[in-house]
GROMACS .gro file of C-alpha atoms in nm:
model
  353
    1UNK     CA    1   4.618   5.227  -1.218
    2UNK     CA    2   4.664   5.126  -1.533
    3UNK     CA    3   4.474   4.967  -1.814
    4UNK     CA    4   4.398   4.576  -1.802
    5UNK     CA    5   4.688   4.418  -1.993
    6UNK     CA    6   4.622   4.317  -2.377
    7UNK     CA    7   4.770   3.965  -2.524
    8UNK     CA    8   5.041   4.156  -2.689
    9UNK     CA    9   5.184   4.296  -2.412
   10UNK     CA   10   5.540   4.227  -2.293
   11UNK     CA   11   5.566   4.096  -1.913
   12UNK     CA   12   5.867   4.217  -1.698
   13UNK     CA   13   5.925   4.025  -1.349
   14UNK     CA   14   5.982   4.209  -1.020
   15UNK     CA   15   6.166   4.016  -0.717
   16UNK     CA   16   6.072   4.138  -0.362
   17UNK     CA   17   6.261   4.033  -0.050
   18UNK     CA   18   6.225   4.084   0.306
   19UNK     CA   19   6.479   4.174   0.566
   20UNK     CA   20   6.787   4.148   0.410
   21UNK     CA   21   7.053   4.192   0.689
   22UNK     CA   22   7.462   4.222   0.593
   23UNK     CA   23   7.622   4.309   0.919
   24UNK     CA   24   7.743   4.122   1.171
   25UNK     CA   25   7.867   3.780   1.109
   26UNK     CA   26   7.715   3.789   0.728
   27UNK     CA   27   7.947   4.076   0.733
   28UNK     CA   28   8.218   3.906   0.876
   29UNK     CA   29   8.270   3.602   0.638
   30UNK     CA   30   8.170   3.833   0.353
   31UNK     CA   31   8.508   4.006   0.413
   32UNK     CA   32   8.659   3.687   0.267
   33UNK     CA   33   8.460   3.535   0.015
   34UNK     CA   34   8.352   3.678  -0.306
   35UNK     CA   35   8.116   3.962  -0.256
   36UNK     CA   36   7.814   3.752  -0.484
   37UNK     CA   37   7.911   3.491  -0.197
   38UNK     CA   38   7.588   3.620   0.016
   39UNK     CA   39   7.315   3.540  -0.245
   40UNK     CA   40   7.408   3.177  -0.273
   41UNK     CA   41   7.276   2.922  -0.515
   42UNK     CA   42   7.003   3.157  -0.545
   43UNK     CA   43   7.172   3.429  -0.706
   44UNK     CA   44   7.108   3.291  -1.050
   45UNK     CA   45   6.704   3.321  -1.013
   46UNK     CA   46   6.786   3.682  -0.846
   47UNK     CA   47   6.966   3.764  -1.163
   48UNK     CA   48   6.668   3.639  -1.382
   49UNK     CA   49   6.423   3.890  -1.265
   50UNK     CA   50   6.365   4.192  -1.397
   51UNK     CA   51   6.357   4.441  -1.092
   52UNK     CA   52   6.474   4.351  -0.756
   53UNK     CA   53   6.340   4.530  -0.470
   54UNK     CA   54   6.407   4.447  -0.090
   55UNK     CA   55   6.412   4.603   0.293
   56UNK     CA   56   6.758   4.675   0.358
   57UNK     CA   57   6.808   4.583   0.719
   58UNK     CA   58   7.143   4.762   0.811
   59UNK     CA   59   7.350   5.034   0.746
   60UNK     CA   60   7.596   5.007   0.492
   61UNK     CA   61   7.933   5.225   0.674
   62UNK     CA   62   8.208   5.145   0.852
   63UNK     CA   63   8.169   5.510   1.034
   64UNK     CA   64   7.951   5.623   1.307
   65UNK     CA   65   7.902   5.527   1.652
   66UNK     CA   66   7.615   5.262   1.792
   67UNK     CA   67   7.293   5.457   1.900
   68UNK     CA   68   7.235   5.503   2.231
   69UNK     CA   69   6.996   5.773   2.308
   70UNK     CA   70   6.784   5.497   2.360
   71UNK     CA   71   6.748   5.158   2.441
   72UNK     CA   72   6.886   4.963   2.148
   73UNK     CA   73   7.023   4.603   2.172
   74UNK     CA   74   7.144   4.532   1.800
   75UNK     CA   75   7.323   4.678   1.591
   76UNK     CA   76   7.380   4.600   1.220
   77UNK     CA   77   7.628   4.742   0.956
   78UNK     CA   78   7.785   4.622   0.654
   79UNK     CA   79   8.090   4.723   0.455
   80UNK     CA   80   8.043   4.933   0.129
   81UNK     CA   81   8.359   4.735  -0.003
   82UNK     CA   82   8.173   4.467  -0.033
   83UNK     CA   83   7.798   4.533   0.015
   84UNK     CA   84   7.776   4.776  -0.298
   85UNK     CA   85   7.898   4.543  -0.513
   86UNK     CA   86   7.715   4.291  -0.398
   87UNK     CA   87   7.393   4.466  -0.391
   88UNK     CA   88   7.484   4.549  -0.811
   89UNK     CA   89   7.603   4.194  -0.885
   90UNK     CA   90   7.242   4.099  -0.812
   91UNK     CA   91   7.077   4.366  -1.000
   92UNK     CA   92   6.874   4.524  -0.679
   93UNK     CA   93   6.713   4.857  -0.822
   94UNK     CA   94   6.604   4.996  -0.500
   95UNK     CA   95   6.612   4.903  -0.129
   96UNK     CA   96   6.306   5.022   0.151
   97UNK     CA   97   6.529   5.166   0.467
   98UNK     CA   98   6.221   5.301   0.664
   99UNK     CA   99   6.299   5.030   0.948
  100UNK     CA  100   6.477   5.008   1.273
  101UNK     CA  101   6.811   4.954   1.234
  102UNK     CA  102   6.922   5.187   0.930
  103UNK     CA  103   7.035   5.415   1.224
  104UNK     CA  104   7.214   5.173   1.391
  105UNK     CA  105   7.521   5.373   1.367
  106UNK     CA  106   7.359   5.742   1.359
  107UNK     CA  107   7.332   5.946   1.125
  108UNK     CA  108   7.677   5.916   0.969
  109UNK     CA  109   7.603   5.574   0.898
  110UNK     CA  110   7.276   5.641   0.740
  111UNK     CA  111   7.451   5.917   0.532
  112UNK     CA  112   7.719   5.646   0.406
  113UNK     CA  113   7.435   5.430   0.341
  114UNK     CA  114   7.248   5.715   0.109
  115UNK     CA  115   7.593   5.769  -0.022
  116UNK     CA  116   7.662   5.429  -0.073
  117UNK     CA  117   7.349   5.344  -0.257
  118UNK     CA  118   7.358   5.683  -0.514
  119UNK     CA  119   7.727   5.535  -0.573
  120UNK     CA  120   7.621   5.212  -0.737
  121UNK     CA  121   7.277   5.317  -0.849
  122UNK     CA  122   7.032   5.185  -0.599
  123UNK     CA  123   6.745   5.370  -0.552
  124UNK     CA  124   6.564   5.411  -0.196
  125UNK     CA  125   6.275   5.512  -0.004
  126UNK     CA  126   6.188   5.516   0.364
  127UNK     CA  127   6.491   5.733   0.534
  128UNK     CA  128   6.635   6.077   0.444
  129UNK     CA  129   6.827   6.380   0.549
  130UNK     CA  130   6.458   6.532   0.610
  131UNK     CA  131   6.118   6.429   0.669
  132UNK     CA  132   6.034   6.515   0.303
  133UNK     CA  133   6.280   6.316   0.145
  134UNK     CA  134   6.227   6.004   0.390
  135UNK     CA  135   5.872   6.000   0.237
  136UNK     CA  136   5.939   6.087  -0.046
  137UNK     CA  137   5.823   5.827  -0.358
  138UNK     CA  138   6.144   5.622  -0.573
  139UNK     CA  139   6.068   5.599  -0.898
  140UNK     CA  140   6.201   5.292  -1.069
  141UNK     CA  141   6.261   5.165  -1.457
  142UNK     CA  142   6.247   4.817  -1.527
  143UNK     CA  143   6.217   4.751  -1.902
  144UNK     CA  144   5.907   4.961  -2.014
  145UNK     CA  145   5.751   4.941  -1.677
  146UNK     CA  146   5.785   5.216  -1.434
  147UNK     CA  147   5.770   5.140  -1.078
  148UNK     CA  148   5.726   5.396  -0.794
  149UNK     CA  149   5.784   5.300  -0.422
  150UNK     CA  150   5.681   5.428  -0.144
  151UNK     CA  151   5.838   5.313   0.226
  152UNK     CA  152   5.702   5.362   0.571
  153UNK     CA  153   5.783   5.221   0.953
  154UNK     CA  154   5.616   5.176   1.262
  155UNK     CA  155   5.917   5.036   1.424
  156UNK     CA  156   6.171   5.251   1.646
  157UNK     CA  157   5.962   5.624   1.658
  158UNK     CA  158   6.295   5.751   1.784
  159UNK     CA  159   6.476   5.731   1.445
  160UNK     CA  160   6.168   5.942   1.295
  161UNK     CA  161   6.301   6.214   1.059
  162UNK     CA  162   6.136   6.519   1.128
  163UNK     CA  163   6.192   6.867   1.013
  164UNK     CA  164   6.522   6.929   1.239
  165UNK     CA  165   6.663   6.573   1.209
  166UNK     CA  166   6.708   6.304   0.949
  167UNK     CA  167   6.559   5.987   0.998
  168UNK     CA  168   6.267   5.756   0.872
  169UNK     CA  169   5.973   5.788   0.729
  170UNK     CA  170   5.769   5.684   1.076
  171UNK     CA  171   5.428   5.639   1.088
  172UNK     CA  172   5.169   5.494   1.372
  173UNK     CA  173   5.012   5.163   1.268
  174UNK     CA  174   4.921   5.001   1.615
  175UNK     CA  175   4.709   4.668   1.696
  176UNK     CA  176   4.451   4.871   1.913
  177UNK     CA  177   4.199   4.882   1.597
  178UNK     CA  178   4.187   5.100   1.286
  179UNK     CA  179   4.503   5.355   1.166
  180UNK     CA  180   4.501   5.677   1.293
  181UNK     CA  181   4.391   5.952   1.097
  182UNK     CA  182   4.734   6.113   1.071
  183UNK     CA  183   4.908   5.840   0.941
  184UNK     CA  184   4.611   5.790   0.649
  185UNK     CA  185   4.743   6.165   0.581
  186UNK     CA  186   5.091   6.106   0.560
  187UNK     CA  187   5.098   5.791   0.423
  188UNK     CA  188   4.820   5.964   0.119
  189UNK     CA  189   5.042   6.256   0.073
  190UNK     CA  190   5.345   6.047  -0.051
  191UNK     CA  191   5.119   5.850  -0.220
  192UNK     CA  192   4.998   6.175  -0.411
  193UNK     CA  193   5.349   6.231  -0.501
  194UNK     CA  194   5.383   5.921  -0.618
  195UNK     CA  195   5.137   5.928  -0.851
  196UNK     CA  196   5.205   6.241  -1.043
  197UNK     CA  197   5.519   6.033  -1.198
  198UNK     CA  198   5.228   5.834  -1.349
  199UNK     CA  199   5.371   5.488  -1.257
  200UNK     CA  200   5.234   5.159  -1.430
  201UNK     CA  201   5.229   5.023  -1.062
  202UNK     CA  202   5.237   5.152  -0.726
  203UNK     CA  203   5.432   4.954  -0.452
  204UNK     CA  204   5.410   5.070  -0.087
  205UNK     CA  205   5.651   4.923   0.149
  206UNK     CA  206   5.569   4.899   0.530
  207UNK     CA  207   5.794   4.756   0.812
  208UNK     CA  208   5.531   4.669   1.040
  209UNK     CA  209   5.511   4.525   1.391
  210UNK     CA  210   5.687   4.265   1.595
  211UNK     CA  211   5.956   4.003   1.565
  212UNK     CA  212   5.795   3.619   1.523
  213UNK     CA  213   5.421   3.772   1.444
  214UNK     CA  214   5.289   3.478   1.214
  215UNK     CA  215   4.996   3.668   1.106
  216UNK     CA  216   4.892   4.067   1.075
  217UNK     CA  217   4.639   4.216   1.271
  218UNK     CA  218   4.339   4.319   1.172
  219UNK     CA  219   4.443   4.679   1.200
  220UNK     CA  220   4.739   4.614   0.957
  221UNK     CA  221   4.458   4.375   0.739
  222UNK     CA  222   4.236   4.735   0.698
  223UNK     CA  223   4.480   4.978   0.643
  224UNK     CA  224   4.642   4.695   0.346
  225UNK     CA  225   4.302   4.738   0.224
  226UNK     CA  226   4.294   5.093   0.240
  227UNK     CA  227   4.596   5.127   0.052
  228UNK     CA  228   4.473   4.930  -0.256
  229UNK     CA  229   4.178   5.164  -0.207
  230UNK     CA  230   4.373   5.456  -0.289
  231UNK     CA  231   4.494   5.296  -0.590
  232UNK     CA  232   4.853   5.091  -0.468
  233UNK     CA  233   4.921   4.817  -0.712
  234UNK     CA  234   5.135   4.585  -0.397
  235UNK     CA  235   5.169   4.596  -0.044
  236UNK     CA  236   5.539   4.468   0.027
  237UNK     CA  237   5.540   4.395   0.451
  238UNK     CA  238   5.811   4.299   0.625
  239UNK     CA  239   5.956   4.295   0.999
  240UNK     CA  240   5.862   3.955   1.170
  241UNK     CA  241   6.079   3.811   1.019
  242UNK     CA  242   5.861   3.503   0.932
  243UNK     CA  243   5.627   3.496   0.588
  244UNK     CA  244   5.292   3.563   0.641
  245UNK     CA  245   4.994   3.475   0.405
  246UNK     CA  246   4.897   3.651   0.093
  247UNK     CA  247   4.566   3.804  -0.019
  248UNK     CA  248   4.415   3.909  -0.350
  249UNK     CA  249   4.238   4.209  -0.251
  250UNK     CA  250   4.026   4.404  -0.560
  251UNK     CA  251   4.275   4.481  -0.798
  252UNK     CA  252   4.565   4.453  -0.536
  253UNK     CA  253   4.806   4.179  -0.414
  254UNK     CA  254   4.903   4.247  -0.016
  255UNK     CA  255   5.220   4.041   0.083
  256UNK     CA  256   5.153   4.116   0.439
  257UNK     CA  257   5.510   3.981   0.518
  258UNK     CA  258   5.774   3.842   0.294
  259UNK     CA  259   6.031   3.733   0.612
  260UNK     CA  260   6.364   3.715   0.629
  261UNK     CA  261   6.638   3.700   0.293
  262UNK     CA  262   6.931   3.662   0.449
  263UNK     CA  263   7.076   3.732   0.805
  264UNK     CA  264   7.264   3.589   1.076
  265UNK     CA  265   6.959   3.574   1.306
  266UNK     CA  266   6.937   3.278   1.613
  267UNK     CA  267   6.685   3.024   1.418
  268UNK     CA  268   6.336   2.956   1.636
  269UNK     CA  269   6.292   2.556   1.577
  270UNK     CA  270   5.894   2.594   1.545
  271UNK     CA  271   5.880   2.924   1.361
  272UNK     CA  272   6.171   2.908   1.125
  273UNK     CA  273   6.281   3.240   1.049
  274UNK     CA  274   6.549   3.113   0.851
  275UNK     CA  275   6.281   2.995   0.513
  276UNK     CA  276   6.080   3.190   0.319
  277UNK     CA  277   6.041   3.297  -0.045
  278UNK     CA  278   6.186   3.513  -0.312
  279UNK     CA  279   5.814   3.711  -0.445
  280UNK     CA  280   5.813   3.719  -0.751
  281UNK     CA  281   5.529   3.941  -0.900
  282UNK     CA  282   5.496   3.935  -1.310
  283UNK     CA  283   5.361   4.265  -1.442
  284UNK     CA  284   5.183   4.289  -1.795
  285UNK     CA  285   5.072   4.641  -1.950
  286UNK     CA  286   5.057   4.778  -1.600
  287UNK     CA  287   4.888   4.496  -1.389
  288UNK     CA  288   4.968   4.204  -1.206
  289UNK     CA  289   4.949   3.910  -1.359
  290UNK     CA  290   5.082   3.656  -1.182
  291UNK     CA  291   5.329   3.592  -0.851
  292UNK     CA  292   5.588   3.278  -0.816
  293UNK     CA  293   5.681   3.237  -0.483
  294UNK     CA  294   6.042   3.040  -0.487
  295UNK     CA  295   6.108   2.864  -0.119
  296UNK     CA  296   6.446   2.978   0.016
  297UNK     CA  297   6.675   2.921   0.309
  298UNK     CA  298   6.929   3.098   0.475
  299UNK     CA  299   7.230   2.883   0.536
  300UNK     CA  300   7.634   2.977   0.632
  301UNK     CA  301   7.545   3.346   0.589
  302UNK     CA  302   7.378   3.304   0.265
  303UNK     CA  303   7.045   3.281   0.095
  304UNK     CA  304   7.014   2.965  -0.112
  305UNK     CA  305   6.792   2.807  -0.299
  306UNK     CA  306   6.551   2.584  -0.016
  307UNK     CA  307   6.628   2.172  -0.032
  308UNK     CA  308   6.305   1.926  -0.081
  309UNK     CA  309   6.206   1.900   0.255
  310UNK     CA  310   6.244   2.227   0.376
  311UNK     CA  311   6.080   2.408   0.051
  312UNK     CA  312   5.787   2.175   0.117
  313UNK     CA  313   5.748   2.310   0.493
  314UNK     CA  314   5.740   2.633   0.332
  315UNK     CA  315   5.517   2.569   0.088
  316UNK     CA  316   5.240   2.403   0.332
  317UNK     CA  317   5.307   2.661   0.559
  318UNK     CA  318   5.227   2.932   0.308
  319UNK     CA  319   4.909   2.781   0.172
  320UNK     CA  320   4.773   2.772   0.512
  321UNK     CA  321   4.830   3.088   0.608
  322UNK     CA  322   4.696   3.220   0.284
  323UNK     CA  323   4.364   3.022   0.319
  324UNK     CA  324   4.255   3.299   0.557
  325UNK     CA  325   4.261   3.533   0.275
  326UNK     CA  326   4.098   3.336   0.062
  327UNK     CA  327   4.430   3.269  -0.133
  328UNK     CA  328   4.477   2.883  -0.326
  329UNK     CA  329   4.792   2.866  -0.489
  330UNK     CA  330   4.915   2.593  -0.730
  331UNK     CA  331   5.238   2.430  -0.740
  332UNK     CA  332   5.466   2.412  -1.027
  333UNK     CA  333   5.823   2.245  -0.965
  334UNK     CA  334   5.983   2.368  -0.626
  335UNK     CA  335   5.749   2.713  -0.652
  336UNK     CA  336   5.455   2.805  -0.596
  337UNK     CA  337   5.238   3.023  -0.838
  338UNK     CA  338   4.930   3.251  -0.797
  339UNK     CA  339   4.698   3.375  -1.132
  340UNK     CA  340   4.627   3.673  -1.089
  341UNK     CA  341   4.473   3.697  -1.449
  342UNK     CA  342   4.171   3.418  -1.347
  343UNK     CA  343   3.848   3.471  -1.083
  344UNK     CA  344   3.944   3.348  -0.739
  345UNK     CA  345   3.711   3.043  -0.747
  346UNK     CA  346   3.854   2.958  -1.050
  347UNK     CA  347   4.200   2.949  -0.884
  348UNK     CA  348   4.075   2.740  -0.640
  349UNK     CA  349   3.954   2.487  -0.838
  350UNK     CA  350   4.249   2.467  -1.028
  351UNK     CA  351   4.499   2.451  -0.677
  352UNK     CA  352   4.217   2.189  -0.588
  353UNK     CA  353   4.287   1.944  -0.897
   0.00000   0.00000   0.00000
């Protein structure tokens, strides 16, 4: 979208997260420890980055009543007392809430979350009092780089907004083969909108698909693609609640799924849905330059920084997953890193030695 980056150029770095779940029992022992208690060790590197951006998996009320006009095992809300200043301490600038649980507790908890999140300063994307605002673009500030989000869902088509009823920005993105015209319309219209703010990078969020997925579809592989088409910058997934791989695709970076922050989720022993990475994407003169993927783990409620052995899991993990795309990363330290300013086959030679 914007022109290639020059060497005088000042970088900022963004942080994106995936599900990042407060209620419950992270709610619970929140309510008596220190509200920066949730981020762990990790909340230094949080506090490093420029921008933070994750999908906020809850409701954040102590109002409302559990939704039942449908089937709906789980339920998720966390205190503002807390959550709002927790959510500052760590600098978030704007949260994705087109998922399936921001209506949790109807739609007086997803007013106390809007609420909540104008209060401290958060901006979102995804959910509104009407359709238009639930697709409506977020337009973001970090340093001299100007960030404009997007959010969609194809989780839950019963908390859709429409034009009677608040809700989330729902769209159809099924496994069956390509995306259905409509959503291509939608999805383009907000992107439209999006674009007249003139942002140095376009971001489009999507909660996609199943728990435990380790890899997308090819459906959600072309429609990724058709996105960075239409001139998006990233492609932050989320919703199985394990990382997926990475690709480079043109000018584009597609994080088909960045799994889980922090939660109090039951842990599968082969999948491990408790690791993954904070993404963190470097942006120079209005491109990507470069992502650093830190290994985390969620442990007592908290994120932390990942120990040896469990950060290299992650790390081998992620490599071979991203080898489908084409995608070598190096290592440097704990993290990994991806140059996004080199060829791909140079990449891969350097990963290689």
């Amino acid at each position: 979208m914007s022109p290639a980056p020059g060497d005088d150029a000042e970088s900022v770095t963004l942080a994106f997260a995936g599900d990042t779940m407060l209620g419950r029992l992270v709610d619970e022992h929140q309510r008596t420890r220190d509200a920066t208690a949730v981020w762990g060790d990790l909340l230094p590197t949080i506090q490093t980055c420029d921008g933070v951006f994750l999908n906020l998996e809850c409701c954040l009320s102590t109002g409302g009543d559990p939704w039942t006009e449908t089937y709906h095992p789980f339920h998720f809300r966390a205190d503002p007392e807390w959550a709002g200043p927790a959510l500052r301490h760590a600098g978030v600038d704007w949260v994705s809430l087109a998922n399936n649980h921001v209506l949790d507790f109807g739609v007086e908890g997803l007013y106390d979350t809007l609420d909540t999140l104008t209060s401290i300063g958060v901006a979102c994307s995804g959910a509104g009092r009407t359709v238009a605002a639930a697709r409506s673009p977020a337009v973001v500030s970090v340093g001299d780089c100007t960030v404009a989000l997007v959010a969609f869902t194809d989780n839950t088509p019963e908390f859709a907004a429409s034009q009677e009823r608040p809700g989330t920005a729902y769209v159809e993105i099924d496994d069956s083969g390509s995306v259905p015209t409509e959503t291509r319309d939608v999805v383009a219209e907000s992107l439209a909108a999006a674009t007249r703010a003139d942002p140095d990078l376009l971001v489009v969020s999507l909660h996609w698909g199943p728990n435990m997925r380790t890899a997308p579809p090819q459906s959600f592989q072309s429609f990724a693609h058709w996105l960075v088409d239409q001139g998006v910058d990233l492609v932050f997934g989320h919703s199985a609640h394990v990382f997926h791989g990475v690709e480079r695709y043109r000018d584009g970076l597609v994080l088909y799924d960045t799994g889980d922050l922090v939660d109090d989720y039951a842990v599968d022993s082969g999948l491990h849905n408790d690791r993954s990475f904070l993404f963190v994407v470097e942006v120079r003169a209005g491109s990507i330059t470069g992502l650093r993927l830190v290994p985390t783990e969620i442990d007592e409620f908290a994120v932390n920084h990942a120990p040896d052995g469990v950060a290299n899991w992650s790390r081998e993990r992620m490599r071979t997953l991203s080898r489908r795309f084409g995608t070598e990363f190096r290592r440097d330290g704990e993290d990994l890193v991806l140059d996004l300013t080199v060829p791909p086959d140079t990449e891969k030679k350097a990963a290689d030695d």
